[in-house]
XYZ file of N, CA and C in Angstrom:
525
model
N -81.791 9.957 29.401
C -81.021 11.037 28.854
C -79.581 10.991 29.344
N -79.442 10.707 30.639
C -78.106 10.586 31.203
C -77.363 9.436 30.579
N -78.037 8.371 30.313
C -77.439 7.184 29.709
C -76.973 7.503 28.295
N -77.766 8.276 27.566
C -77.382 8.644 26.205
C -76.124 9.518 26.213
N -76.040 10.460 27.179
C -74.862 11.311 27.292
C -73.636 10.471 27.632
N -73.790 9.529 28.519
C -72.670 8.664 28.919
C -72.183 7.828 27.742
N -73.143 7.281 26.990
C -72.779 6.469 25.821
C -72.074 7.353 24.791
N -72.585 8.555 24.588
C -71.983 9.485 23.639
C -70.552 9.852 24.062
N -70.340 10.102 25.328
C -69.001 10.438 25.835
C -68.052 9.253 25.651
N -68.515 8.062 25.955
C -67.692 6.855 25.796
C -67.327 6.654 24.320
N -68.293 6.876 23.438
C -68.026 6.706 22.005
C -66.998 7.736 21.514
N -67.137 8.993 21.940
C -66.187 10.036 21.553
C -64.791 9.679 22.069
N -64.719 9.203 23.302
C -63.434 8.806 23.887
C -62.831 7.632 23.112
N -63.660 6.695 22.720
C -63.189 5.529 21.963
C -62.644 5.965 20.604
N -63.368 6.865 19.948
C -62.921 7.356 18.641
C -61.594 8.099 18.786
N -61.472 8.950 19.796
C -60.223 9.674 20.031
C -59.073 8.712 20.326
N -59.350 7.663 21.081
C -58.314 6.665 21.390
C -57.827 5.969 20.127
N -58.770 5.588 19.270
C -58.415 4.912 18.022
C -57.592 5.842 17.143
N -57.991 7.104 17.040
C -57.253 8.064 16.221
C -55.841 8.296 16.767
N -55.719 8.440 18.064
C -54.411 8.649 18.690
C -53.521 7.429 18.498
N -54.060 6.240 18.704
C -53.306 5.002 18.540
C -52.868 4.836 17.082
N -53.737 5.162 16.145
C -53.415 5.064 14.716
C -52.284 6.011 14.343
N -52.305 7.213 14.905
C -51.238 8.176 14.626
C -49.909 7.665 15.170
N -49.953 7.029 16.342
C -48.733 6.457 16.921
C -48.194 5.326 16.050
N -49.097 4.491 15.523
C -48.679 3.398 14.641
C -48.016 3.949 13.383
N -48.623 4.985 12.818
C -48.072 5.588 11.607
C -46.690 6.161 11.890
N -46.526 6.810 13.026
C -45.249 7.402 13.395
C -44.195 6.325 13.623
N -44.584 5.199 14.197
C -43.613 4.146 14.484
C -43.125 3.453 13.224
N -43.820 3.611 12.112
C -43.394 3.000 10.857
C -42.399 3.865 10.086
N -42.137 5.095 10.550
C -41.178 5.963 9.879
C -39.776 5.387 10.034
N -38.911 5.682 9.066
C -37.529 5.211 9.135
C -36.699 6.172 9.965
N -35.982 5.634 10.919
C -35.073 6.410 11.737
C -33.692 5.791 11.648
N -32.664 6.628 11.705
C -31.303 6.130 11.771
C -30.961 5.884 13.230
N -30.354 4.749 13.486
C -29.928 4.408 14.827
C -28.614 5.114 15.108
N -28.563 5.843 16.200
C -27.346 6.543 16.583
C -26.852 5.913 17.875
N -25.647 5.346 17.788
C -25.073 4.665 18.945
C -23.711 5.281 19.224
N -23.424 5.508 20.466
C -22.106 5.986 20.845
C -21.079 4.912 20.530
N -19.925 5.318 20.010
C -18.885 4.338 19.686
C -18.356 3.649 20.938
N -18.601 4.225 22.102
C -18.133 3.614 23.346
C -18.823 2.293 23.645
N -20.046 2.107 23.145
C -20.785 0.888 23.477
C -20.652 -0.195 22.418
N -20.030 0.113 21.305
C -19.888 -0.872 20.242
C -18.679 -1.759 20.480
N -18.783 -2.998 20.053
C -17.619 -3.873 20.057
C -16.648 -3.336 19.023
N -15.358 -3.608 19.217
C -14.347 -3.053 18.311
C -14.585 -3.448 16.869
N -14.948 -4.714 16.613
C -15.128 -5.144 15.230
C -16.364 -4.524 14.594
N -17.322 -4.059 15.396
C -18.516 -3.404 14.876
C -18.243 -1.926 14.625
N -17.387 -1.352 15.425
C -17.115 0.080 15.359
C -16.356 0.466 14.091
N -15.521 -0.420 13.604
C -14.669 -0.117 12.459
C -15.114 -0.849 11.202
N -14.780 -0.259 10.068
C -15.054 -0.864 8.765
C -13.704 -1.252 8.168
N -13.591 -2.484 7.677
C -12.344 -2.937 7.057
C -12.197 -2.274 5.694
N -11.204 -1.447 5.565
C -11.001 -0.656 4.347
C -10.711 -1.526 3.129
N -10.198 -2.729 3.341
C -9.845 -3.603 2.215
C -10.999 -4.457 1.711
N -12.059 -4.590 2.497
C -13.167 -5.454 2.076
C -14.515 -4.744 2.021
N -14.598 -3.539 2.559
C -15.878 -2.824 2.630
C -16.406 -2.474 1.244
N -17.716 -2.549 1.122
C -18.372 -2.119 -0.113
C -18.472 -0.594 -0.113
N -18.836 -0.045 -1.241
C -19.036 1.399 -1.360
C -20.073 1.862 -0.338
N -21.141 1.091 -0.203
C -22.210 1.428 0.738
C -21.710 1.386 2.180
N -20.939 0.364 2.535
C -20.422 0.257 3.903
C -19.486 1.416 4.224
N -18.662 1.791 3.267
C -17.768 2.929 3.489
C -18.561 4.214 3.688
N -19.553 4.449 2.834
C -20.332 5.687 2.946
C -21.209 5.682 4.198
N -21.659 4.513 4.636
C -22.456 4.431 5.864
C -21.619 4.655 7.119
N -20.302 4.547 6.991
C -19.435 4.731 8.157
C -19.106 6.202 8.399
N -19.666 7.084 7.590
C -19.439 8.508 7.778
C -18.499 9.111 6.756
N -17.999 8.292 5.854
C -17.119 8.761 4.790
C -17.998 9.230 3.637
N -17.628 10.331 3.011
C -18.450 10.833 1.904
C -18.403 9.850 0.734
N -19.393 9.919 -0.118
C -19.450 9.030 -1.281
C -18.236 9.262 -2.186
N -17.829 10.506 -2.345
C -16.656 10.826 -3.170
C -15.402 10.170 -2.593
N -15.211 10.279 -1.282
C -14.044 9.671 -0.640
C -14.103 8.148 -0.726
N -15.299 7.589 -0.566
C -15.458 6.134 -0.668
C -15.064 5.653 -2.063
N -15.444 6.420 -3.087
C -15.073 6.050 -4.463
C -13.563 6.146 -4.667
N -12.928 7.158 -4.078
C -11.471 7.283 -4.167
C -10.780 6.091 -3.509
N -11.313 5.657 -2.381
C -10.761 4.488 -1.684
C -10.913 3.241 -2.547
N -12.080 3.079 -3.153
C -12.318 1.918 -4.021
C -11.378 1.954 -5.235
N -11.160 3.130 -5.809
C -10.236 3.270 -6.943
C -8.815 2.874 -6.532
N -8.406 3.315 -5.350
C -7.074 2.970 -4.840
C -6.937 1.454 -4.702
N -7.965 0.837 -4.133
C -7.938 -0.628 -3.977
C -7.850 -1.325 -5.324
N -8.614 -0.835 -6.298
C -8.596 -1.443 -7.635
C -7.214 -1.353 -8.278
N -6.548 -0.217 -8.105
C -5.251 -0.017 -8.753
C -4.115 -0.744 -8.043
N -4.101 -0.695 -6.710
C -2.940 -1.194 -5.962
C -3.142 -2.571 -5.349
N -4.376 -2.998 -5.238
C -4.658 -4.261 -4.564
C -5.200 -4.051 -3.162
N -5.067 -2.854 -2.633
C -5.610 -2.553 -1.315
C -4.581 -1.889 -0.418
N -4.954 -1.768 0.831
C -4.157 -1.039 1.809
C -3.355 -1.999 2.677
N -2.111 -1.625 2.942
C -1.294 -2.364 3.893
C -1.288 -1.646 5.234
N -1.520 -0.338 5.216
C -1.702 0.429 6.452
C -2.562 1.654 6.139
N -3.181 2.196 7.178
C -4.106 3.315 6.979
C -3.400 4.594 6.530
N -2.110 4.726 6.830
C -1.354 5.908 6.399
C -1.420 6.093 4.885
N -1.621 4.997 4.158
C -1.687 5.063 2.697
C -2.855 5.916 2.213
N -3.843 6.147 3.061
C -4.963 7.021 2.686
C -4.458 8.388 2.239
N -3.378 8.854 2.854
C -2.853 10.186 2.543
C -2.198 10.247 1.168
N -1.998 9.104 0.531
C -1.469 9.089 -0.838
C -2.547 9.460 -1.852
N -3.797 9.358 -1.442
C -4.918 9.607 -2.346
C -5.156 11.110 -2.447
N -5.161 11.598 -3.672
C -5.393 13.025 -3.904
C -6.769 13.395 -3.355
N -6.810 14.406 -2.495
C -8.069 14.837 -1.902
C -8.241 14.370 -0.463
N -7.330 13.520 0.006
C -7.382 13.078 1.403
C -6.101 13.560 2.078
N -6.262 14.614 2.870
C -5.127 15.179 3.595
C -5.117 14.706 5.039
N -4.298 15.347 5.844
C -4.131 14.944 7.240
C -5.434 15.058 8.030
N -6.164 16.160 7.865
C -7.403 16.354 8.633
C -8.436 15.280 8.290
N -8.580 14.981 7.006
C -9.527 13.943 6.581
C -9.057 12.581 7.074
N -7.762 12.320 6.973
C -7.196 11.062 7.459
C -7.488 10.886 8.953
N -7.300 11.949 9.734
C -7.537 11.869 11.178
C -8.974 11.460 11.494
N -9.924 11.909 10.688
C -11.326 11.519 10.884
C -11.561 10.082 10.431
N -10.978 9.719 9.286
C -11.203 8.383 8.721
C -10.623 7.276 9.592
N -9.488 7.536 10.217
C -8.850 6.479 11.003
C -9.675 6.104 12.238
N -10.662 6.928 12.573
C -11.548 6.614 13.695
C -12.604 5.575 13.337
N -12.845 5.366 12.036
C -13.891 4.423 11.618
C -13.371 3.304 10.718
N -12.103 3.391 10.303
C -11.552 2.386 9.391
C -10.499 1.535 10.082
N -10.341 0.324 9.593
C -9.301 -0.563 10.103
C -8.845 -1.479 8.981
N -7.775 -2.205 9.240
C -7.275 -3.205 8.299
C -7.164 -4.517 9.061
N -8.038 -5.474 8.715
C -7.955 -6.789 9.359
C -6.728 -7.539 8.873
N -6.503 -7.478 7.569
C -5.364 -8.150 6.959
C -4.793 -7.255 5.874
N -3.477 -6.979 5.921
C -2.890 -6.145 4.865
C -3.099 -6.776 3.490
N -3.357 -5.936 2.526
C -3.639 -6.409 1.167
C -2.369 -6.878 0.472
N -2.559 -7.800 -0.440
C -1.467 -8.237 -1.315
C -1.377 -7.235 -2.462
N -0.229 -6.630 -2.636
C -0.054 -5.609 -3.672
C -0.160 -6.190 -5.076
N -0.842 -5.439 -5.935
C -0.844 -5.753 -7.364
C 0.482 -5.261 -7.935
N 0.936 -5.851 -9.021
C 2.186 -5.376 -9.632
C 2.042 -3.939 -10.147
N 3.129 -3.208 -10.067
C 3.203 -1.867 -10.638
C 4.029 -1.979 -11.915
N 3.363 -1.861 -13.038
C 4.043 -1.937 -14.328
C 4.666 -0.578 -14.612
N 5.922 -0.470 -14.268
C 6.626 0.806 -14.232
C 6.643 1.536 -15.568
N 6.709 0.805 -16.665
C 6.784 1.448 -17.978
C 5.439 1.968 -18.470
N 4.356 1.494 -17.875
C 3.013 1.933 -18.263
C 2.362 2.826 -17.213
N 2.958 2.887 -16.034
C 2.360 3.616 -14.914
C 2.399 5.122 -15.140
N 1.323 5.771 -14.741
C 1.300 7.234 -14.745
C 2.009 7.723 -13.482
N 2.308 8.998 -13.450
C 2.906 9.572 -12.243
C 1.976 9.367 -11.049
N 0.679 9.509 -11.286
C -0.309 9.325 -10.220
C -0.302 7.877 -9.719
N -0.184 6.914 -10.627
C -0.110 5.505 -10.225
C 1.095 5.267 -9.314
N 2.246 5.796 -9.721
C 3.461 5.611 -8.914
C 3.310 6.266 -7.545
N 2.633 7.407 -7.516
C 2.395 8.088 -6.241
C 1.492 7.236 -5.347
N 0.478 6.605 -5.937
C -0.416 5.749 -5.157
C 0.336 4.590 -4.508
N 1.367 4.115 -5.163
C 2.180 3.038 -4.601
C 3.168 3.555 -3.557
N 3.280 4.877 -3.440
C 4.104 5.462 -2.395
C 5.462 5.972 -2.830
N 5.727 5.999 -4.122
C 7.007 6.539 -4.588
C 7.026 8.056 -4.426
N 8.146 8.577 -3.966
C 8.307 10.023 -3.793
C 8.353 10.722 -5.146
N 7.972 11.992 -5.137
C 7.958 12.781 -6.382
C 9.321 12.813 -7.065
N 10.391 12.933 -6.271
C 11.717 13.038 -6.895
C 12.101 11.738 -7.603
N 11.661 10.589 -7.079
C 11.966 9.315 -7.746
C 11.061 9.108 -8.958
N 9.848 9.593 -8.845
C 8.936 9.532 -9.998
C 9.526 10.352 -11.147
N 10.057 11.531 -10.827
C 10.673 12.383 -11.857
C 11.872 11.688 -12.498
N 12.692 11.014 -11.684
C 13.860 10.305 -12.223
C 13.425 9.166 -13.145
N 12.409 8.426 -12.718
C 11.896 7.320 -13.539
C 11.316 7.866 -14.838
N 10.514 8.920 -14.740
C 9.888 9.521 -15.922
C 10.956 10.045 -16.890
N 11.980 10.695 -16.351
C 13.068 11.221 -17.185
C 13.773 10.068 -17.915
N 14.016 8.964 -17.204
C 14.664 7.792 -17.808
C 13.797 7.213 -18.927
N 12.505 7.074 -18.663
C 11.588 6.519 -19.675
C 11.515 7.442 -20.890
N 11.458 8.741 -20.663
C 11.410 9.697 -21.781
C 12.697 9.649 -22.613
N 13.801 9.408 -21.956
C 15.094 9.401 -22.647
C 15.369 8.079 -23.369
N 15.070 6.951 -22.673
C 15.431 5.636 -23.213
C 14.231 4.806 -23.677
N 13.040 5.317 -23.456
C 11.844 4.600 -23.898
C 11.219 3.702 -22.846
N 12.038 3.222 -21.907
C 11.509 2.323 -20.870
C 12.594 2.009 -19.844
N 12.160 1.428 -18.741
C 13.083 0.840 -17.776
C 13.118 -0.639 -18.128
N 14.269 -1.128 -18.545
C 14.381 -2.501 -19.056
C 14.364 -3.564 -17.964
N 15.033 -3.278 -16.835
C 15.194 -4.324 -15.817
C 15.567 -3.714 -14.473
N 15.765 -4.601 -13.508
C 16.072 -4.148 -12.155
C 17.426 -3.436 -12.071
N 18.365 -3.764 -12.948
C 19.675 -3.111 -12.925
C 19.553 -1.629 -13.299
N 18.637 -1.320 -14.179
C 18.383 0.090 -14.511
C 17.627 0.773 -13.375
N 16.662 0.063 -12.818
C 15.841 0.647 -11.753
C 16.671 0.971 -10.520
N 17.606 0.093 -10.177
C 18.409 0.309 -8.974
C 19.269 1.573 -9.092
N 19.563 1.993 -10.308
C 20.316 3.232 -10.526
C 19.439 4.465 -10.313
N 18.125 4.270 -10.390
C 17.191 5.395 -10.269
C 16.671 5.594 -8.848
N 16.769 4.547 -8.030
C 16.212 4.587 -6.678
C 17.297 4.314 -5.645
N 17.174 4.890 -4.446
C 18.098 4.507 -3.380
C 17.852 3.041 -2.985
N 18.851 2.413 -2.397
C 18.749 0.992 -2.051
C 17.519 0.663 -1.212
N 17.239 1.490 -0.205
C 16.095 1.194 0.677
C 14.778 1.223 -0.101
N 14.639 2.170 -0.996
C 13.422 2.263 -1.812
C 13.357 1.112 -2.801
N 14.480 0.801 -3.426
C 14.511 -0.325 -4.365
C 14.106 -1.617 -3.656
N 14.657 -1.867 -2.477
C 14.343 -3.090 -1.720
C 12.853 -3.170 -1.393
N 12.273 -2.038 -1.092
C 10.845 -1.992 -0.751
C 9.964 -2.347 -1.948
N 10.365 -1.935 -3.145
C 9.515 -2.076 -4.332
C 9.935 -3.175 -5.303
N 11.062 -3.810 -5.087
C 11.602 -4.738 -6.090
C 10.679 -5.911 -6.403
N 9.855 -6.328 -5.451
C 8.972 -7.473 -5.718
C 7.677 -7.083 -6.420
N 7.304 -5.810 -6.365
C 6.036 -5.430 -7.006
C 6.224 -4.694 -8.328
N 7.407 -4.129 -8.556
C 7.635 -3.438 -9.829
C 7.931 -4.463 -10.910
N 7.159 -4.362 -11.978
C 7.331 -5.235 -13.149
C 7.619 -4.348 -14.353
N 8.276 -4.931 -15.334
C 8.718 -4.154 -16.483
C 7.846 -4.381 -17.714
N 7.200 -5.528 -17.793
C 6.303 -5.860 -18.904
C 5.081 -6.594 -18.364
N 3.957 -6.419 -19.049
C 2.738 -7.162 -18.677
C 2.787 -8.555 -19.235
């Protein structure tokens, strides 16, 4: 009788062990996000290159999907970022958002600018390239009055020398 009780206790213990171990196995198969302090990451792991990151990489870095799409749109239109300050040119990204983004984004290599076709560009396009509102208004007024900006001699009359020098290689007049 004692032997039967001992065997019964051992069997109950074995069954409980198997059930507990199985529950642990099931729990270990759940998906968890790894949370690592930025202090322990290597610099190249900590940051995402804004000019080459995919939509998924941008959103995984803590940037919202909407902001990641805005960044991708900016890259498509301009060719990419030459510095992180350009983030503030994007409608919907202000100083507070920029301050958060600069903690996770970097630029390994400044992007080569796409041409800005001044006669076809919207005001928003010109803003994305960094032109001030007052110069955009002057350009728009000229285009509305004369139909287009014909060449660099007309453009230089619309922009101060420093601004003209900055943009003269990327502004194009015809596609």
